Coordinates of C-alpha atoms in Angstrom, one line a residue:
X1 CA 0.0 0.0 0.0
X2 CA 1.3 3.7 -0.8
X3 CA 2.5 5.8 2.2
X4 CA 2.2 9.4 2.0
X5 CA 4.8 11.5 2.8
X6 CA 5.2 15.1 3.6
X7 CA 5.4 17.0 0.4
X8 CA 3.6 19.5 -2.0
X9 CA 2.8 16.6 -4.7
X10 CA 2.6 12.5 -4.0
X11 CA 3.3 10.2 -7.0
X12 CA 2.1 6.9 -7.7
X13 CA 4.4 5.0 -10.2
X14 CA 5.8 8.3 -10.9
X15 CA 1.9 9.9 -12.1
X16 CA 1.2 13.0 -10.0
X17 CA -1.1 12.1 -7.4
X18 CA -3.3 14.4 -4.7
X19 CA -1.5 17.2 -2.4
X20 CA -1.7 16.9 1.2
X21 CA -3.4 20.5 0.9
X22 CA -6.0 19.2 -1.7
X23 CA -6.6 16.0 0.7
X24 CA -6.9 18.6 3.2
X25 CA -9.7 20.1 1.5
X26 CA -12.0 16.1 1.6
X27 CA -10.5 15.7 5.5
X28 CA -12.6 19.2 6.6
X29 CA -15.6 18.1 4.3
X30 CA -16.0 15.1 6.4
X31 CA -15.6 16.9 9.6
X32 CA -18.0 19.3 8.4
X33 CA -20.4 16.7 7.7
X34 CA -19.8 15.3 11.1
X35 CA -21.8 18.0 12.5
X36 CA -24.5 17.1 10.7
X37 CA -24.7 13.1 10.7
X38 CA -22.5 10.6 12.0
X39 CA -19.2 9.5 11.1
X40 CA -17.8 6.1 13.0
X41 CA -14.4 5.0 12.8
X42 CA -15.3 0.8 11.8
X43 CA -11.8 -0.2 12.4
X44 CA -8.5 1.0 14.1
X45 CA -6.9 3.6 12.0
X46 CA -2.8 3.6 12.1
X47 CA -0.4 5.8 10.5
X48 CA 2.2 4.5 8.4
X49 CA 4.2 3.0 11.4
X50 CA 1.7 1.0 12.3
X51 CA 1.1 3.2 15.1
X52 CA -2.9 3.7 16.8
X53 CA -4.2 7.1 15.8
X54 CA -7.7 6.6 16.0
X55 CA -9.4 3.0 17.7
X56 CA -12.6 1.6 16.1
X57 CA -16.1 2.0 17.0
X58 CA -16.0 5.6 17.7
X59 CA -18.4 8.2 16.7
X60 CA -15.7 11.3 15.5
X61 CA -16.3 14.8 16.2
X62 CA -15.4 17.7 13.8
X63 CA -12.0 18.5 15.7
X64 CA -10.6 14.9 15.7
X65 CA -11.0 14.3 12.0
X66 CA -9.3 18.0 11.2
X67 CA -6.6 17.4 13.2
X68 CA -5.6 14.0 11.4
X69 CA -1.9 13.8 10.6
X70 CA -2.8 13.1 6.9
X71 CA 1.2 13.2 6.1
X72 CA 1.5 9.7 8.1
X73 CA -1.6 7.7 7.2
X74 CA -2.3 5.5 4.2
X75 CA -3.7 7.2 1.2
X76 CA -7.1 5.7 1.9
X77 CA -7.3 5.9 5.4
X78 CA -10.9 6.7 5.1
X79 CA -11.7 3.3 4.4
X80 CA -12.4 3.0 8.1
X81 CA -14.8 5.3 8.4
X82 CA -18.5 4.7 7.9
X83 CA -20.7 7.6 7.4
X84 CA -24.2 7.7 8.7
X85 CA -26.1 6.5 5.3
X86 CA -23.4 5.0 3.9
X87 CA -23.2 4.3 -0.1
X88 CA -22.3 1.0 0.3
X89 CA -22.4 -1.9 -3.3
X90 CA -25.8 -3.0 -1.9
X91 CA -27.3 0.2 -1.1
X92 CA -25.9 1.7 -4.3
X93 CA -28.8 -0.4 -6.0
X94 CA -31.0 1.6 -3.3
X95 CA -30.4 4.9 -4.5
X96 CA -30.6 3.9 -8.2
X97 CA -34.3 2.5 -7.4
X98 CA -34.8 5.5 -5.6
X99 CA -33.9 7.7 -8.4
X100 CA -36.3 5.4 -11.1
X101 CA -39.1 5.4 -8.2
X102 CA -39.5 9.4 -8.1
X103 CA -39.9 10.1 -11.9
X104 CA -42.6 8.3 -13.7
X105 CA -40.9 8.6 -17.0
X106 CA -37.4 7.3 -15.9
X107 CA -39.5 4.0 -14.2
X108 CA -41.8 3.6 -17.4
X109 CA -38.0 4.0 -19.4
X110 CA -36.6 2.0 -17.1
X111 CA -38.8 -1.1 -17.0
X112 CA -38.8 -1.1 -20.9
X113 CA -35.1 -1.8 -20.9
X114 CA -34.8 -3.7 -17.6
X115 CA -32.0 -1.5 -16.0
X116 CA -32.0 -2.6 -12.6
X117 CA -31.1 -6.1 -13.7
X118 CA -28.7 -4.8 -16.3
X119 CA -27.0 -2.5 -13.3
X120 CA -26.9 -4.8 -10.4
X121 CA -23.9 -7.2 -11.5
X122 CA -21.8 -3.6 -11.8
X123 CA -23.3 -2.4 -8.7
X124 CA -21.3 -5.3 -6.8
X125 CA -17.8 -4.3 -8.3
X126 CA -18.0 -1.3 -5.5
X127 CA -17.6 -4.0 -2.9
X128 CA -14.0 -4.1 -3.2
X129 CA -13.3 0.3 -3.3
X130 CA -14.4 1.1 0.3
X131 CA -12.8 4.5 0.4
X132 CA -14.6 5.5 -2.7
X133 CA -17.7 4.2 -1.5
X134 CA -16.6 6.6 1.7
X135 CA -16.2 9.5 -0.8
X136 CA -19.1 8.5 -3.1
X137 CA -21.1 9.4 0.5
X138 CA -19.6 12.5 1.3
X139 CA -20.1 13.4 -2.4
X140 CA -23.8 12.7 -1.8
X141 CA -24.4 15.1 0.7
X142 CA -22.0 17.9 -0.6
X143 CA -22.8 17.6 -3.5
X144 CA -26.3 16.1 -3.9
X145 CA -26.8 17.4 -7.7
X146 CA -23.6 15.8 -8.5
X147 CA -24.3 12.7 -7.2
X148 CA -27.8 12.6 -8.9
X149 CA -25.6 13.1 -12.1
X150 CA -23.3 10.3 -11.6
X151 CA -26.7 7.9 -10.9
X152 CA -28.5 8.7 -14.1
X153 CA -25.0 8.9 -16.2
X154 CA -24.3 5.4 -14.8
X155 CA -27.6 4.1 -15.2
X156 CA -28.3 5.5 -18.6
X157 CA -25.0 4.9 -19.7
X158 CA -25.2 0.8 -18.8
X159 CA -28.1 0.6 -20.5
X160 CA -26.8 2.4 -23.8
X161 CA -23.5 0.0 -23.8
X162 CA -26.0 -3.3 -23.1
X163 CA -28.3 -2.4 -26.0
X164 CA -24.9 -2.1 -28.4
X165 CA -23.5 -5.4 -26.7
X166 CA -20.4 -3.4 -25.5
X167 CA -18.0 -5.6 -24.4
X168 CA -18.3 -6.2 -20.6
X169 CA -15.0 -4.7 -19.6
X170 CA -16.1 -1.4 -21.5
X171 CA -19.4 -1.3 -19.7
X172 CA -17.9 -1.8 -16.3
X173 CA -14.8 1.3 -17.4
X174 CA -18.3 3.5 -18.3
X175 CA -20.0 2.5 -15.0
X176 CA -17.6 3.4 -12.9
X177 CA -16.3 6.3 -14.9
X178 CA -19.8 7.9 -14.3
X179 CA -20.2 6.8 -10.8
X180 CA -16.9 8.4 -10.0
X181 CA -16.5 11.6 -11.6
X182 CA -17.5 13.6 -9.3
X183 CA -15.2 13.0 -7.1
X184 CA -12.6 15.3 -7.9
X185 CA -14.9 18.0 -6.2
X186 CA -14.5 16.8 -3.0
X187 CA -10.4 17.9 -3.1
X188 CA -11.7 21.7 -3.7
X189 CA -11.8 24.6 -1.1
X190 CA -15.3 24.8 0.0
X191 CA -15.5 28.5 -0.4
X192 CA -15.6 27.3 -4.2
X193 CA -19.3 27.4 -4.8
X194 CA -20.9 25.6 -8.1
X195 CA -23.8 27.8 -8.1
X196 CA -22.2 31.2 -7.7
X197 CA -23.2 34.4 -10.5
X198 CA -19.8 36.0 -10.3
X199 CA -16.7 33.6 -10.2
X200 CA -13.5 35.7 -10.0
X201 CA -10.7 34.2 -12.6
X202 CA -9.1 33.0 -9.8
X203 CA -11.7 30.6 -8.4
X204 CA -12.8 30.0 -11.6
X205 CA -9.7 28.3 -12.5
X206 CA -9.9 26.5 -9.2
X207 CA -13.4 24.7 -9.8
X208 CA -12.2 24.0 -13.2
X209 CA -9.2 22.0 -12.2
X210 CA -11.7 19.3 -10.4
X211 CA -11.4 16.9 -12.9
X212 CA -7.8 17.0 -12.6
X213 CA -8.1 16.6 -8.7
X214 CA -10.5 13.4 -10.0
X215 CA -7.8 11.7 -11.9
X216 CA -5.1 12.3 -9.4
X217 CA -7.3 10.7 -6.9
X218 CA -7.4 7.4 -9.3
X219 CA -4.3 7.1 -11.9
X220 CA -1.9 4.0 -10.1
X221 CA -5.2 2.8 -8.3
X222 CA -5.0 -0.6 -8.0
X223 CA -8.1 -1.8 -8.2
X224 CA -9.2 0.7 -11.0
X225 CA -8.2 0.9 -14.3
X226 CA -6.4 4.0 -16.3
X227 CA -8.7 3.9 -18.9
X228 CA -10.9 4.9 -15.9
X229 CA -9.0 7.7 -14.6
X230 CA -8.4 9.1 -17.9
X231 CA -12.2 9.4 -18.8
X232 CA -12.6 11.5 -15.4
X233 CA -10.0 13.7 -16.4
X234 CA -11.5 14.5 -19.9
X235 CA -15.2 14.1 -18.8
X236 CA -16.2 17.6 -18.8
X237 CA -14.0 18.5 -22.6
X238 CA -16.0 19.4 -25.6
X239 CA -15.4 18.2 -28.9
X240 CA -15.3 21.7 -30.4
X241 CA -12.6 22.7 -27.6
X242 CA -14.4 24.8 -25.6
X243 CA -14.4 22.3 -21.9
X244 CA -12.1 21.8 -19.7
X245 CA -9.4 21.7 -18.1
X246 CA -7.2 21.6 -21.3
X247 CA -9.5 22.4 -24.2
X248 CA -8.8 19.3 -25.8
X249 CA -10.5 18.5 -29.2
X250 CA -12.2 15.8 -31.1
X251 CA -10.7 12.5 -30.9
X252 CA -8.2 13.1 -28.8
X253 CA -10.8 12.9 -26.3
X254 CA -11.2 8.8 -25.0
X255 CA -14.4 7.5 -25.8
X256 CA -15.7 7.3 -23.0
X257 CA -15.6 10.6 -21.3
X258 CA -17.0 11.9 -24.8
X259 CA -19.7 9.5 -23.8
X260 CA -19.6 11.0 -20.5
X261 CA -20.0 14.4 -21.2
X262 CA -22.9 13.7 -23.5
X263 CA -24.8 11.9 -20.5
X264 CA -24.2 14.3 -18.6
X265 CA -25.5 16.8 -21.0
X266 CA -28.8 15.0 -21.3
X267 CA -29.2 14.7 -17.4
X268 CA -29.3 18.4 -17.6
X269 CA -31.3 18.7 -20.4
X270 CA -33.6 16.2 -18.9
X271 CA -33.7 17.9 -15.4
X272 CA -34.0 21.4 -16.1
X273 CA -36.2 21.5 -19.7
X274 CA -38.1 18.0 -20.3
X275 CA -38.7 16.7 -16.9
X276 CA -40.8 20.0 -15.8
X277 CA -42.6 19.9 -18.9
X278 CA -43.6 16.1 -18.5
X279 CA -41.5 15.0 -21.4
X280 CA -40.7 11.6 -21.4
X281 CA -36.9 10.3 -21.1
X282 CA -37.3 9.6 -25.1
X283 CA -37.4 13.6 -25.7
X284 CA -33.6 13.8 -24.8
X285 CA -33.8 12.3 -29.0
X286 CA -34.5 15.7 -30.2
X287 CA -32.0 17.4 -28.4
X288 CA -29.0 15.2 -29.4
X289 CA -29.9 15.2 -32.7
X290 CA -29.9 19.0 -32.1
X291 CA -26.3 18.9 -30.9
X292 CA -24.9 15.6 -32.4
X293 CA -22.8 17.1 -35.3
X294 CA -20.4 19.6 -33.2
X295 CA -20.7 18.4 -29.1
X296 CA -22.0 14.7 -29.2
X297 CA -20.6 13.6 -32.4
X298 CA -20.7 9.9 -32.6
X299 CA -21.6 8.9 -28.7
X300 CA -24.6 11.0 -29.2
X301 CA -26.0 9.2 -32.8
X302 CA -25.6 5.8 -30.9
X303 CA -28.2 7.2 -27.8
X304 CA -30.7 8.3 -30.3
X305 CA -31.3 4.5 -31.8
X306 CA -31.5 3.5 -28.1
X307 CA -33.6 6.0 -27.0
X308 CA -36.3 6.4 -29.6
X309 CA -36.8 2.8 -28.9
X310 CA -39.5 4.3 -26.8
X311 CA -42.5 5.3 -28.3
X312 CA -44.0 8.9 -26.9
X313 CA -46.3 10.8 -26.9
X314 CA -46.1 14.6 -27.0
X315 CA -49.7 15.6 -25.6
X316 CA -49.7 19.3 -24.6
X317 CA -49.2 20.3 -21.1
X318 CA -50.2 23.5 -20.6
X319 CA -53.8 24.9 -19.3
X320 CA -55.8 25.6 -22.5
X321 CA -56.5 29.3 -21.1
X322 CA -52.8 30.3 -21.6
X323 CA -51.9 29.0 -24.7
X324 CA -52.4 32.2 -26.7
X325 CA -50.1 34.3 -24.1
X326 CA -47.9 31.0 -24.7
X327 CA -47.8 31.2 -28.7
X328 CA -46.9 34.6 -28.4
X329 CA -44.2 34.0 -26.0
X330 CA -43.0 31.3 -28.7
X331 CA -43.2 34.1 -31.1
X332 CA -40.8 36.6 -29.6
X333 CA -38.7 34.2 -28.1
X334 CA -37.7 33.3 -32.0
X335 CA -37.4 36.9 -32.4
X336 CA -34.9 36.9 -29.2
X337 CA -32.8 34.1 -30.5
X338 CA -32.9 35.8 -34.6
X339 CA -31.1 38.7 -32.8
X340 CA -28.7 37.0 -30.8
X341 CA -27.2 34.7 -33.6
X342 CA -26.9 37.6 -35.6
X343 CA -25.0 39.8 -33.4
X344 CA -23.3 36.3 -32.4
X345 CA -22.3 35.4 -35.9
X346 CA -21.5 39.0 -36.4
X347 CA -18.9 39.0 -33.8
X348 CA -17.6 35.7 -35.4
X349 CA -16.4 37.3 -38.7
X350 CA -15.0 40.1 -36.3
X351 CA -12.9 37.9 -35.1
X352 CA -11.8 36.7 -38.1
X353 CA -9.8 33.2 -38.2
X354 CA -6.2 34.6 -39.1
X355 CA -5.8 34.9 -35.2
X356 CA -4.0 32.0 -32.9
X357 CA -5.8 32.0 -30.1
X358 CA -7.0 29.0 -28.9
X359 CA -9.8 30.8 -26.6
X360 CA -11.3 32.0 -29.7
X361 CA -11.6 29.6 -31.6
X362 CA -13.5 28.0 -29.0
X363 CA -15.3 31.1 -28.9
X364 CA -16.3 30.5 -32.4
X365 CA -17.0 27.1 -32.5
X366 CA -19.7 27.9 -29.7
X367 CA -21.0 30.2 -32.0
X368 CA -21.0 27.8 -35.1
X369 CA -22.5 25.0 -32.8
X370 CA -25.5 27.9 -31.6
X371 CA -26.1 27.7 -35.8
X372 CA -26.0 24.3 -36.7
X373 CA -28.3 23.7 -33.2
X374 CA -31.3 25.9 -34.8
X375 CA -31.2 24.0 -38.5
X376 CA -30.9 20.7 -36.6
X377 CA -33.9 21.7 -34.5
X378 CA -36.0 21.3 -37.7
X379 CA -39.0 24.1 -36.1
X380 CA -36.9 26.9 -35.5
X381 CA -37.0 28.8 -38.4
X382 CA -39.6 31.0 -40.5
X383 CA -41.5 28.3 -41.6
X384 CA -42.4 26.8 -38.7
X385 CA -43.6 30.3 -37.5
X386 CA -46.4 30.4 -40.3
X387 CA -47.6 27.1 -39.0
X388 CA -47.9 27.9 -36.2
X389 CA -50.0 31.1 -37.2
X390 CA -52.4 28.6 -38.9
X391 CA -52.3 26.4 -35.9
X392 CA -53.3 29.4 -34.1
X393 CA -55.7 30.8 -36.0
X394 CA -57.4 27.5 -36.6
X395 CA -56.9 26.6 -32.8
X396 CA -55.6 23.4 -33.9
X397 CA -55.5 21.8 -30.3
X398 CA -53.5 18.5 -31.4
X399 CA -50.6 20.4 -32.6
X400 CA -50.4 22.4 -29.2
X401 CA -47.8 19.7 -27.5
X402 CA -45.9 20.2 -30.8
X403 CA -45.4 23.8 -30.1
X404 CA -44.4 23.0 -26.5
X405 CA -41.8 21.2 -28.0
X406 CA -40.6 23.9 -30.1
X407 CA -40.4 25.8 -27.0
X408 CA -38.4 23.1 -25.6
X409 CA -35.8 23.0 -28.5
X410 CA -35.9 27.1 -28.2
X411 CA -34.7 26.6 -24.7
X412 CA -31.7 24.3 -24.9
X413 CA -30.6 27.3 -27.9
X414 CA -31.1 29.6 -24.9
X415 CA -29.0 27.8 -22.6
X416 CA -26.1 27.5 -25.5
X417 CA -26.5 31.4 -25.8
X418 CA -25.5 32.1 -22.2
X419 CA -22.4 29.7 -22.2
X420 CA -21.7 31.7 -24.9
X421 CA -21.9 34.8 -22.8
X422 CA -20.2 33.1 -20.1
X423 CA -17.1 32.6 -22.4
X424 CA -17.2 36.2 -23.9
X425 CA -17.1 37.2 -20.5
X426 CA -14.1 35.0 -18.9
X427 CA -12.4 35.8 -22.0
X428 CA -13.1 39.5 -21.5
X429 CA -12.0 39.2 -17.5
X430 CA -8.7 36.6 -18.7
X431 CA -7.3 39.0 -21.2
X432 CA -7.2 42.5 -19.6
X433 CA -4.8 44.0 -21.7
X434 CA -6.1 46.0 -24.6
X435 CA -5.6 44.7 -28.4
X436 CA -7.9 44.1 -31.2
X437 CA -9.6 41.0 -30.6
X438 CA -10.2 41.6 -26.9
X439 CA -11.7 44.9 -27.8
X440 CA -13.8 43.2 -30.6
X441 CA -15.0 40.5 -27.9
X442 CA -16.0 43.2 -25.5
X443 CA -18.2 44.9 -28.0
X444 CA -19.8 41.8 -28.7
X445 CA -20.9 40.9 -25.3
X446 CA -21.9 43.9 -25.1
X447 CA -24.2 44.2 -28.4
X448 CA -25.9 40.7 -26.5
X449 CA -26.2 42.1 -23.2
X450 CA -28.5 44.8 -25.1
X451 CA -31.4 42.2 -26.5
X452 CA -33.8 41.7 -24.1
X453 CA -35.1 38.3 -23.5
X454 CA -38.9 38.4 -23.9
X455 CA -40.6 38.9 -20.9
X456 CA -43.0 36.3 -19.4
X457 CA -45.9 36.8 -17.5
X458 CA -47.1 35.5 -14.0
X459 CA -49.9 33.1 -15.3
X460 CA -47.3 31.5 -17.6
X461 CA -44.5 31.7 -14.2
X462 CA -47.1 29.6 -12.7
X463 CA -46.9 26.8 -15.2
X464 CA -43.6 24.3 -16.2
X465 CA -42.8 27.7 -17.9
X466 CA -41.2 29.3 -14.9
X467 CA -39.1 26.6 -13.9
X468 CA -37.7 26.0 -17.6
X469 CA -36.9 29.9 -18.3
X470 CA -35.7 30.7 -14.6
X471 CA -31.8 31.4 -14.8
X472 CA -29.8 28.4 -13.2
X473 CA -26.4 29.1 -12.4
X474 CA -23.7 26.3 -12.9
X475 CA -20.4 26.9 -13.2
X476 CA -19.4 23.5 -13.9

């Protein structure tokens, strides 16, 4: 077993492994979260000597697991503790029925493709990584909504790779890969906060470097594979070069944290647009095939076949008395988006591509995935407006859930449109000094800032409406 030792960086078969600083960061989670449940020690925990530090069957207070002396214990001391509500491999299956139980659609989606009975022999792997099932609890109550995202990544994911007969091995690298990826956030300062409006560069920087903090935490692992660690480490990069934390493109991305990132896409997707809008799990089709060609590339054409194995129905879901303030809300959101990808597209030829900037670029490719998005949407155009005049005027009921679902495919545009203002912005805040292109990029985000988003009223609030439009912040 690897000892740590008192330095700045530990490394495992020479690969750079966490800092005693960044393990620092997990000891005073779990002391934190000792205040609010319990957290036993299940068997003596020794320091590298061999030496008692800490005897088993004690409940540990806040000050106790601080003042560990992390520079003499084993690297995975923490597979001695048990936290109260412990992820453990049998209750894993727990919280994966737990997830199917509360959504109607995930349960009908579910029992269609037998998921618990495809996920259970994987669940059991987990018995032999005790401190990561230790982690994989702490994760769950400091990060809840990350630890949803690792459940319906893994779950969705096994079911994709059984449907293609993957090769087991490759199924069991995904399953873990999603269950896991998370982790890295745990090795953070918890003044980093995932839901904050105004990031300095700094901090920014910080939370960006947790899937780094991820693969530290596995590369050398014994019981886990590289191909693992690597797919955490490249989970949350973008085909077209705009993730992180290198900006790596296309295929030299490994498969499966491509995969990765697209399931964890559609867990968004799914959380935030379809599931307040009663959409079934099948929806998520529309929306790959809306960002297949530049962010989900091949991962995402191999979800669609499995997930329009479902048939749905798009019924509409909104009270028959606000459908016209609804239509017209459809109507000026397409105005709203018209005027953003001009001024976006603008700002592109700006730009210009004789620059070497890697930033831009990225910049760019946002702004050519925003156009490609809209023509793979198949509704968002001109045409689809005078239909939806005749379906107005006629009061064409059955085609109401259809507009819904433009509305829908509006919104994940929307969401693309404020990454992109996110970007403009870091790049803005990144690159102070003045030259051309920063000043260009300023004038853009700028000329966006000034289109006001349409403005929704309080009947329509009070509908899935308000949920879908409200402004979520995520800096991950």
């Amino acid at each position: 077993m690897t000892k740590l030792v008192a330095a700045p960086l530990r490394a495992v078969n020479n690969r750079p492994a966490l800092s005693l600083a960044e393990q620092q960061h997990y000891l005073k989670r779990l002391a934190n979260l000792s205040q609010r449940v319990a957290v036993h020690s299940v068997s003596n925990i020794n320091n590298t000597d061999n030496h008692l530090v800490l005897p088993q069957g004690r409940q540990l207070q806040a000050d106790e697991l601080n003042n560990l002396p992390l520079a003499s214990l084993e690297y995975d001391f923490d597979k001695n503790l048990h936290i109260e509500g412990q992820v453990t491999a049998d209750t894993i299956t727990g919280h994966f029925k737990l997830m199917i139980e509360a959504d109607s659609h995930i349960k009908s989606f579910s029992e269609a493709h037998h998921s618990l009975e495809r996920i259970a022999p994987y669940c059991e792997i987990l018995a032999s990584h005790p401190s990561l099932l230790t982690k994989l609890t702490c994760l769950s109550y400091c990060y809840p909504h990350a630890f949803k995202n690792a459940l319906f990544t893994a779950w969705l994911g096994v079911i994709c790779a059984e449907k293609k007969n993957d090769p087991v091995a490759q199924t069991q690298t995904l399953f873990l890969s999603a269950l896991l990826q998370g982790l890295g956030l745990l090795f953070l300062p918890s003044s980093i906060s995932l839901e904050a409006k105004n990031l300095t560069a700094e901090e920014r920087v910080t939370l960006h470097a947790y899937p780094t903090l991820g693969y530290k935490l596995l590369v050398g692992h014994k019981r886990i594979s590289d191909d693992v660690a690597r797919a955490i480490l490249e989970h949350r990069e973008n085909l077209d070069g705009s993730g992180y934390p290198t900006g790596k493109l296309g295929n030299n991305i490994s498969p499966t944290a491509q995969l990765l990132n697209v399931l964890s896409s559609l867990h968004a997707a799914y959380t935030y647009r379809l599931k307040p809008a009663s959409r079934p799990i099948s929806a998520l089709a529309s929306i790959i095939k809306m960002n297949g060609h530049t962010r989900f590339g091949r991962s995402g054409i191999k979800l669609i076949e499995v997930l329009q194995d479902e048939k749905a129905t798009y019924e509409a879901t909104l009270p028959s008395e606000v459908m016209p303030e609804f239509i017209a809300l459809v109507r000026e959101s397409f105005g709203y988006l018209k005027q953003c990808i001009e001024r976006a597209e603008s700002l592109s030829v700006a730009i210009g591509f004789r620059h070497n900037n890697s930033q831009l670029y990225a910049l760019q490719n946002r702004i050519i995935h925003i156009d490609i998005a809209i023509t793979q949407s198949e509704v968002i155009n001109d045409a689809y407006l005078r239909l939806m005049e005749h379906i107005e005027k006629n009061q064409l009921t059955h085609a109401y859930g259809e507009i819904e679902d433009t509305f829908l495919r509006m919104h994940e545009v929307v969401f693309h449109i404020e990454k992109l203002r996110q970007s403009l912005a870091v790049f803005a805040e990144e690159n102070p000094a003045e030259n051309e292109h920063v000043q260009t990029v300023r004038e853009g985000l700028q000329e966006l800032d000034r289109i006001a988003a349409p403005s929704i009223s309080a009947a329509l609030k009070a509908t899935w409406i308000g949920p879908v439009t409200s402004q979520r912040h995520d800096n991950l």
